[in-house]
XYZ file of C-alpha atoms in Angstrom:
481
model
C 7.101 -5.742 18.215
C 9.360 -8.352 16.169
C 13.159 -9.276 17.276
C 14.301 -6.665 14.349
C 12.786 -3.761 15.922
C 16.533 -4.125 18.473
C 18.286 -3.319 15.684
C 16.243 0.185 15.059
C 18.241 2.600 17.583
C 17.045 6.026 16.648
C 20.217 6.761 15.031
C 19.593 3.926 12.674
C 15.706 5.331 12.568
C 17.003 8.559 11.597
C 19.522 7.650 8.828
C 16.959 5.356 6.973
C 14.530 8.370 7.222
C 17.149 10.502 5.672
C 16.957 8.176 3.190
C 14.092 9.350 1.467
C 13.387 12.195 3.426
C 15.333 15.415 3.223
C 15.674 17.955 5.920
C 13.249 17.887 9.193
C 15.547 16.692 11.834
C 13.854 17.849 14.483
C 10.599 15.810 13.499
C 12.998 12.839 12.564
C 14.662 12.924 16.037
C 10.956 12.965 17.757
C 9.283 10.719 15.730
C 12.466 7.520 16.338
C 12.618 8.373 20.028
C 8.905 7.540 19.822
C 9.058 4.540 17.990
C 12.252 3.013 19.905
C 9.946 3.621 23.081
C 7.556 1.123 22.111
C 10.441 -1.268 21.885
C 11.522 -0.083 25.338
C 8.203 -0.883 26.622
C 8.189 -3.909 25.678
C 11.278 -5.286 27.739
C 9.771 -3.883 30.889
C 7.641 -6.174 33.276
C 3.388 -6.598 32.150
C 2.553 -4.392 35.345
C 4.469 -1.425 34.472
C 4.531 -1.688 30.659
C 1.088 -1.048 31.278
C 1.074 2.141 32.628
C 3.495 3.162 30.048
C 2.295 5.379 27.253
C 3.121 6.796 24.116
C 4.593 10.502 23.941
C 1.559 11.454 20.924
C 3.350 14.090 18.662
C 1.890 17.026 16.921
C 3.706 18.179 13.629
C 3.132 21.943 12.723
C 3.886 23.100 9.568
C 3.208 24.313 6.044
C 2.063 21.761 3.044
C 4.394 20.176 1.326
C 7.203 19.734 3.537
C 7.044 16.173 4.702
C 4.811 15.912 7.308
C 2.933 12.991 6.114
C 6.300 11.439 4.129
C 7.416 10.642 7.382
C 4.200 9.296 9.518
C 4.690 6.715 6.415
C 8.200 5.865 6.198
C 7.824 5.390 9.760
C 5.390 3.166 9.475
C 6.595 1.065 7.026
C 10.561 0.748 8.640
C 8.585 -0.281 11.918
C 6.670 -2.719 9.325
C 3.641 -1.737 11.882
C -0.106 -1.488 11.096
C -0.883 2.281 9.658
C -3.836 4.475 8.749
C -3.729 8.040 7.286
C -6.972 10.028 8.001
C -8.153 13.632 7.470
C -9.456 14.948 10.604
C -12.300 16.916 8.396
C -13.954 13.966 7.566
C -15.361 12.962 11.070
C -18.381 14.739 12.763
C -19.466 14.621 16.270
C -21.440 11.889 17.683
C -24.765 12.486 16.207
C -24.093 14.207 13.544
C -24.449 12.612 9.886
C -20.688 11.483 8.891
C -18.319 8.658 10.313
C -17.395 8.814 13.598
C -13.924 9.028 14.858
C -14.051 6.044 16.125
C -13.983 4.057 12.762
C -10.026 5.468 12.461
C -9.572 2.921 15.206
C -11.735 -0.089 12.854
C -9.387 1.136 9.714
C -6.287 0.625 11.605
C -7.578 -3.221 12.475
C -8.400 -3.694 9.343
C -4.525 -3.023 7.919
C -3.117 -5.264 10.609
C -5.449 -8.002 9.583
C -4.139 -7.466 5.989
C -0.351 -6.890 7.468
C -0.298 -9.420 9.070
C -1.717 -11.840 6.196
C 0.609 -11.094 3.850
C 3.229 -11.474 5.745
C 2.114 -15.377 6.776
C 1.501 -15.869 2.868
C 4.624 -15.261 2.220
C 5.904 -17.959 4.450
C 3.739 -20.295 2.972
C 4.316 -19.111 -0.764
C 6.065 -22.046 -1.621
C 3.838 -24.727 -0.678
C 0.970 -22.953 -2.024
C 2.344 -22.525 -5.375
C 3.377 -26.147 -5.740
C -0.189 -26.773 -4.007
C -2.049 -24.615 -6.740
C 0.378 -26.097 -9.664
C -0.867 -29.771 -8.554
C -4.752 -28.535 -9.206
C -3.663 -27.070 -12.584
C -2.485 -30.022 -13.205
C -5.138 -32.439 -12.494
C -7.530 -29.661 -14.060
C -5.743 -30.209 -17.389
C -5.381 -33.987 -16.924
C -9.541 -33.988 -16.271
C -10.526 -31.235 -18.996
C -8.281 -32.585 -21.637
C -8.445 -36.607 -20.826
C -4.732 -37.382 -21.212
C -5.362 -40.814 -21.695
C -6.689 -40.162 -25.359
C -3.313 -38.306 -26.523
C -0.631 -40.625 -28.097
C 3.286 -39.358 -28.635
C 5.069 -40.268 -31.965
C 4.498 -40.388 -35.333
C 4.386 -37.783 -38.311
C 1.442 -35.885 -37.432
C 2.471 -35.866 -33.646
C -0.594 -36.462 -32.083
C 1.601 -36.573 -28.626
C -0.093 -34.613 -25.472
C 2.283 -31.687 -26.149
C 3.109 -29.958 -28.867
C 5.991 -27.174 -29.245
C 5.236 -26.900 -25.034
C 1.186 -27.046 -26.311
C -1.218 -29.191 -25.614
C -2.878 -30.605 -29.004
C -6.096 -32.514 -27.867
C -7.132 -35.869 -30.385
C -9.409 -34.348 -33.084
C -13.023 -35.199 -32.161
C -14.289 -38.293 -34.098
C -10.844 -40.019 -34.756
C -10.561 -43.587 -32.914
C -8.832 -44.258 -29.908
C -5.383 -46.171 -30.516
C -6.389 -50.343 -31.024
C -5.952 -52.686 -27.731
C -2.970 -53.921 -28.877
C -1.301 -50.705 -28.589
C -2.260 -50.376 -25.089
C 1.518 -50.901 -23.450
C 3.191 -48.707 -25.420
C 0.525 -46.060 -24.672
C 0.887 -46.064 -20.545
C 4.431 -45.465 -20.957
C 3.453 -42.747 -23.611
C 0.563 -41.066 -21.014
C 3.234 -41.214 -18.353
C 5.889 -39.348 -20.620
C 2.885 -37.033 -21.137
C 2.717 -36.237 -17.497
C 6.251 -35.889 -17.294
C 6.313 -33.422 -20.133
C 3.085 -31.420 -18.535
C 4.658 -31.398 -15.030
C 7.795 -29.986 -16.716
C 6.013 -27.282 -18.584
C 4.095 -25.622 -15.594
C 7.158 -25.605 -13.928
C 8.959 -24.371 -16.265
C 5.973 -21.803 -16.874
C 6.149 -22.030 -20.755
C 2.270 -22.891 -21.181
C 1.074 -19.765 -18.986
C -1.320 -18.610 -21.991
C -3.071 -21.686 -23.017
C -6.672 -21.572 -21.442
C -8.019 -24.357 -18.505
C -11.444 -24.481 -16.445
C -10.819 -24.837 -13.302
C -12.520 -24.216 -10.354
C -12.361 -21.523 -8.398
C -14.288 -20.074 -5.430
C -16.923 -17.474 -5.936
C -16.056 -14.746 -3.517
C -18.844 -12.537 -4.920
C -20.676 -12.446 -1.245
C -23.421 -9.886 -1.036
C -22.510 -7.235 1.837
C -25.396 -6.077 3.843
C -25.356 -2.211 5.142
C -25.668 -1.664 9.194
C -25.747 1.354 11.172
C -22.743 1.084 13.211
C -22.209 1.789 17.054
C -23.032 5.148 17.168
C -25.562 5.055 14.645
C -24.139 7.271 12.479
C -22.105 5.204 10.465
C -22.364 2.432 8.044
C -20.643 -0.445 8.009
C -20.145 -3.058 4.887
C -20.454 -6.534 6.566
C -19.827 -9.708 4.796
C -23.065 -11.814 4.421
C -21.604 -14.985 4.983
C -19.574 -13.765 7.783
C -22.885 -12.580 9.429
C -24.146 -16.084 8.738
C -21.124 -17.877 10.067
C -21.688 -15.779 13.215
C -25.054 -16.691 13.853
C -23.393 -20.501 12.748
C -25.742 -21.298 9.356
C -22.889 -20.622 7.028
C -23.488 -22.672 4.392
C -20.864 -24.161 2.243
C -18.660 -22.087 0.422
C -19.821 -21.393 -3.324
C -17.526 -22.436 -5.871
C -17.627 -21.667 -10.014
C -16.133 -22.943 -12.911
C -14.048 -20.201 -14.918
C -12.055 -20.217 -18.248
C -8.666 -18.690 -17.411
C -4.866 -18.907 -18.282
C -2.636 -21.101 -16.692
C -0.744 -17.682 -15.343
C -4.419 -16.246 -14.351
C -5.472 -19.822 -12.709
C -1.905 -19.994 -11.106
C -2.172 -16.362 -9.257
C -6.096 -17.252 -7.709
C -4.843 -21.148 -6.993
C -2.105 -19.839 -4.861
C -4.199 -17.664 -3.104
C -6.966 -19.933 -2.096
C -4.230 -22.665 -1.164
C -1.990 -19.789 0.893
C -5.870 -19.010 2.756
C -6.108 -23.336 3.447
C -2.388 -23.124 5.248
C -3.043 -20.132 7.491
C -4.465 -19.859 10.831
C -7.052 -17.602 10.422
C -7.521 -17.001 14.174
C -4.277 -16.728 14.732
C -3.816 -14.140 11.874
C -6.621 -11.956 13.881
C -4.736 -12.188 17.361
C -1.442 -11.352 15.924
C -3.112 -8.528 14.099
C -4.806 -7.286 16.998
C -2.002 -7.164 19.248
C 0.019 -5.291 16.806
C -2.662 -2.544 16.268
C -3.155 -2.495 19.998
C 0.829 -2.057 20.829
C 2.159 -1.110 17.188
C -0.406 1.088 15.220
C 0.685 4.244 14.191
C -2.615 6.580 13.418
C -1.443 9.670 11.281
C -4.333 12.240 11.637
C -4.268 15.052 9.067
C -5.205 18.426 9.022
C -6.106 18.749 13.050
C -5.985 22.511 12.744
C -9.195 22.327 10.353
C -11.041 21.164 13.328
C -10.180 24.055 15.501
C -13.570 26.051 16.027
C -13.621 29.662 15.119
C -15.108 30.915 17.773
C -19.082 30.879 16.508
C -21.810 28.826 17.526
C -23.828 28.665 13.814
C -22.390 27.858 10.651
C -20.450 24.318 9.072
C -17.959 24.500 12.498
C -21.041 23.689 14.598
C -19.366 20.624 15.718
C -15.795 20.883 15.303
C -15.206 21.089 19.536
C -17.116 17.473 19.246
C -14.777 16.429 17.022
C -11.765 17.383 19.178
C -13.503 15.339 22.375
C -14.150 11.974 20.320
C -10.790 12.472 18.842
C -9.636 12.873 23.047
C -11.807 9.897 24.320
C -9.586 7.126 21.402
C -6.739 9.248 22.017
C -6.460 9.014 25.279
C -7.509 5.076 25.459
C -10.805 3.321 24.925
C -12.323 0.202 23.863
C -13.377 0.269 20.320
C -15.625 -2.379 18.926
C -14.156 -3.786 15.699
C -15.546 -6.662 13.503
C -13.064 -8.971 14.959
C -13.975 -7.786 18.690
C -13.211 -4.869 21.308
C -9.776 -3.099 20.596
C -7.878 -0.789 22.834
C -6.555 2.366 21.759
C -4.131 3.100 25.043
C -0.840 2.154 23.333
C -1.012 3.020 19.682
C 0.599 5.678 18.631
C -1.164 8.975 17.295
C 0.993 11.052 15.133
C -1.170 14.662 14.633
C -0.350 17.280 11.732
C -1.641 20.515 10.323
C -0.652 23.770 8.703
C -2.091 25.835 11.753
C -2.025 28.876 9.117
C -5.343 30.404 10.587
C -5.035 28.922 14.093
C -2.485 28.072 16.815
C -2.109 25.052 18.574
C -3.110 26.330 21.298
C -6.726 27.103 20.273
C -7.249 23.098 20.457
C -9.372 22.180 23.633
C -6.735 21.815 26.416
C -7.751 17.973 26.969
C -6.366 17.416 23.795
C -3.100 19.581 23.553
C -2.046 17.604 26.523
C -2.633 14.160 24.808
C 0.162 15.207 22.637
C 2.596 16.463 24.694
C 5.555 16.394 21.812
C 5.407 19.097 19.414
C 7.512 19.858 16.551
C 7.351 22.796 14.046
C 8.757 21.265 10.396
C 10.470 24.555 8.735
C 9.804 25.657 5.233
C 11.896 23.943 2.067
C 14.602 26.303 0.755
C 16.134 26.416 -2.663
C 18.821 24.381 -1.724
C 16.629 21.576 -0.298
C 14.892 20.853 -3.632
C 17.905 20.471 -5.255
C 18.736 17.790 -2.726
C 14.884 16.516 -2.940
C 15.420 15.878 -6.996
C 18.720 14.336 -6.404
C 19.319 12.716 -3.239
C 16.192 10.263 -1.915
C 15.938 6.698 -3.441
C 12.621 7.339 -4.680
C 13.982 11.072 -5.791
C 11.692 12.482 -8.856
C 14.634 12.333 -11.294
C 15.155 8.587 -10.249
C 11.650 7.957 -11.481
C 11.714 9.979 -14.549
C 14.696 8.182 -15.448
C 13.362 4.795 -15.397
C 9.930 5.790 -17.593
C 11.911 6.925 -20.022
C 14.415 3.298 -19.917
C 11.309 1.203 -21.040
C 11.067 3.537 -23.902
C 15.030 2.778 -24.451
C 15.367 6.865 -24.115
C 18.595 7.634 -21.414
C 17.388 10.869 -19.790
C 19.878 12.260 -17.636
C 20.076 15.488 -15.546
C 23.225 17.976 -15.143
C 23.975 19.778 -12.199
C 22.658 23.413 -13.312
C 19.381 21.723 -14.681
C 18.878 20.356 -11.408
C 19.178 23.824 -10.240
C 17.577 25.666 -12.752
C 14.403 23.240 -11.909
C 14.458 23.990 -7.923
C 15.118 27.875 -8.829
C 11.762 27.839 -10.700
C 9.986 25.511 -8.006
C 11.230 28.415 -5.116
C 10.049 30.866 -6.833
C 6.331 29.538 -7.809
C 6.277 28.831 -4.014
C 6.917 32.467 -3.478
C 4.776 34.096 -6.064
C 1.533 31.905 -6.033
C 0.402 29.505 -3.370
C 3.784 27.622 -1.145
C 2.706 23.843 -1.678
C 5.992 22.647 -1.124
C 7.935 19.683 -2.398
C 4.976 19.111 -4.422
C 5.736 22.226 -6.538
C 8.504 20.199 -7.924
C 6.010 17.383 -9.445
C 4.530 20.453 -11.469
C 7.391 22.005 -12.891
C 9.220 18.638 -13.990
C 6.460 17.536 -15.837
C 5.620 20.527 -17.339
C 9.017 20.710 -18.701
C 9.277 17.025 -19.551
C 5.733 16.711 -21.096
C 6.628 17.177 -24.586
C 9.951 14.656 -24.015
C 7.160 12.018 -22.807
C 4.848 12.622 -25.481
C 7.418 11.458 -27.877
C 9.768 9.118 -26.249
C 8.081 6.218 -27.971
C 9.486 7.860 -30.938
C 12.845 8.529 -30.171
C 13.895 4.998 -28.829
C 17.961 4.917 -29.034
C 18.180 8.456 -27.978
C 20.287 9.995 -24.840
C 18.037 13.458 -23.295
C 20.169 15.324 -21.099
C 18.203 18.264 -19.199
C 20.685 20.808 -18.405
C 19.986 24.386 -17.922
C 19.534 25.392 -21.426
C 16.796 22.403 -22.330
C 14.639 23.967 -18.969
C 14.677 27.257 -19.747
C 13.563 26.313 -23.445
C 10.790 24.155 -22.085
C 9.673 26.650 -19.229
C 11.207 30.373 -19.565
C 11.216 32.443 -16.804
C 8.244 30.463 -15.157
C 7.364 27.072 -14.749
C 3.597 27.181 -14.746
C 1.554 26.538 -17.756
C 0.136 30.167 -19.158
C -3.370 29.429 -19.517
C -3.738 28.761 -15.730
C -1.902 31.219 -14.588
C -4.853 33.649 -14.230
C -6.399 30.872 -12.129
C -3.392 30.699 -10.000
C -4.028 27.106 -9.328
């Protein structure tokens, strides 16, 4: 874990999770004790670090109430290697389906791509002034700058208003005898071109450049368990076996601003240290990964031996073998699962946690039960979080030029109507609140383009115009969706 992880006290966890999360303290507190831990562990010695492992956690509660908000905030304010996955999509060993397993090869996969983007962005500058130079000499080739001249009335010069202006086909190159005055004229030329890329003021004009063709075919493989299949690059197979050949290239018409994006790219890709991008990756899944598993009550068996929940008991002892610490076999080699952290959530409306097999209940010995939103807390969910609803709305309706503001009883009026869907139809939560704003801003959206220069306020009076006494649209609610 990086040097800036000292800094995360779970204190300082918990206020930046109150940040855009509102309410839950219980699952706050348990989730940044867990997460400071793995800092902890890491100032121990190597002998007992190892036999140090992470407290798993298992968040009960209804939909909608931030279960998964915070796995992913988490996540991201740890800036460590996550995966979300829905425990219903695995099967048992032998069974048609993926295999829990591949949660492990998902979670590699994002620290590989972590990892990357964080080492391109300490190369960014060099490879944009790397992928500028091949613009450059792309322009200087295509265009042939030695057969543009600067001065005179027409203005034949190698740039034109910022544009080039190639020599009309057919018209004679300048005599011998003007052959001083045009090297000093090519090399103003240069300067000019050189000034314009940086300056970015020719990002539309079209260049062929070459590019590399990353259009490998992928060839399908049963994976370990032969249930699974894998996509595997062809020419990483081929590299394996070592007859890669070399790698294709293509020559593609683009825009200087659509060369300039897949320039920097390949040139970031020539800087890095490939390898050392896959060791750094794996040791942060190994020691950092955070794997969010969804919906663990759907896995609990009823009770039968027929029917679709034939091998939902299977599922729970795969699930126990990664989460209590295995080798996995990845693309980039064997991975161990001992020290990542498994973050488990479900409704547990039909079933108790309890009804899991015992192996597993005690691989998550932290439990936490997230309470039901009130009234009151989506009012604070529409106003208070950075990324708050409102906060969003607000800015759509900006590029418009509309100002859309909200008043203190419309925020109100909007969680009153939210609460009380909850109550009458099917409690989804938070996400109730998604529904009922755009329902009653629908009609505002559908003409904003239209009222450019104009100041919305939604106060009490606009919501109950828009929505009434309910805020669900009256042809679905005999569907009750």
């Amino acid at each position: 874990m990086t040097d800036f992880a000292r800094d995360l006290t779970p204190r300082e966890i918990t206020r930046r999770l109150d940040e855009y999360i509102v309410g839950q303290q219980k699952a706050k507190r348990a989730v940044a004790v867990a997460l400071r831990n793995r800092w902890r562990r890491r100032q121990l010695g190597q002998e007992l670090a190892a036999d140090v492992y992470p407290k798993n956690i298992l968040l009960i509660g209804p939909t909608g109430v931030g279960k998964t908000e915070i796995a992913r905030r988490l996540a991201t304010l740890a800036r460590a290697p996550f995966v979300k996955v829905e425990a219903t999509k695995y099967s048992e060993t032998g069974y048609h389906g993926r295999d829990v397993e591949s949660m492990v090869r998902d979670l590699v996969d994002a620290a590989v791509a972590l990892v990357r983007a964080e080492k391109v962005q300490e190369v960014e500058e060099r490879a944009g002034a790397a992928a500028e130079e091949r613009i450059y000499r792309a322009l200087l080739e295509e265009h042939g700058l030695e057969e543009y001249r600067d001065g005179g009335a027409e203005l034949p010069g190698a740039l034109e208003g910022g544009f080039w202006r190639p020599r009309p086909k057919g018209e004679a190159p300048a005599p011998a005898a003007d052959a001083p005055v045009d090297l000093a004229e090519r090399e103003h030329a240069r300067v000019r071109l050189r000034d314009d890329l940086r300056a970015r003021r020719i990002e539309t004009r079209h260049v062929e450049i070459e590019v590399r063709d990353t259009r490998t075919p992928t060839l399908s493989v049963m994976g370990p368990q032969g249930n699974e299949t894998m996509g595997i690059d062809a020419q990483a197979l081929q590299e394996m076996w070592g007859r890669a050949p070399g790698k294709k290239t293509k020559i593609r018409k683009l825009t200087i601003a659509e060369a300039r994006k897949l320039m920097q790219d390949e040139e970031a890709d020539k800087l890095l240290d490939q390898d050392a991008i896959v060791q750094e990756a794996l040791d942060r899944a190994q020691n950092d990964g955070i794997v969010f598993v969804d919906e663990i009550d759907k896995i609990v068996s009823s009770g039968g031996g027929d029917g679709p929940d034939v091998s939902r008991e299977g599922v729970q002892r795969d699930l126990l073998s990664v989460v209590e610490g295995c080798a996995v076999y990845t693309r980039y080699g064997h991975v161990r699962t001992d020290h990542m952290l498994f973050l488990a959530a479900g409704a547990f409306h039909f079933h108790k946690p309890s009804e899991l097999i015992p192996e597993l209940q005690g691989r998550f010995p932290v439990r936490v039960a997230l309470r039901s939103l009130t009234q009151a807390d989506f009012v604070r969910i529409l106003s208070e979080p950075k990324n708050a609803l409102t906060r969003q709305y607000v800015e759509l309706f900006r590029t418009e030029r509309v100002a859309l503001a909200f008043t203190q009883d419309g925020l109100e009026r909007l969680a009153a109507l939210a609460f009380r869907a909850n109550q009458t139809t099917q409690d989804i939560g938070a996400r109730r609140l998604m529904t009922i704003l755009e329902k009653c801003l629908e009609d505002l959206s559908f003409e904003a383009s239209e009222r450019a220069g104009e100041t919305v306020v939604v106060d009490r009076r606009l919501v109950d115009e828009r929505l009434g006494e309910t805020g669900d649209d009256e042809d679905l609610i005999p569907y009750r969706l």
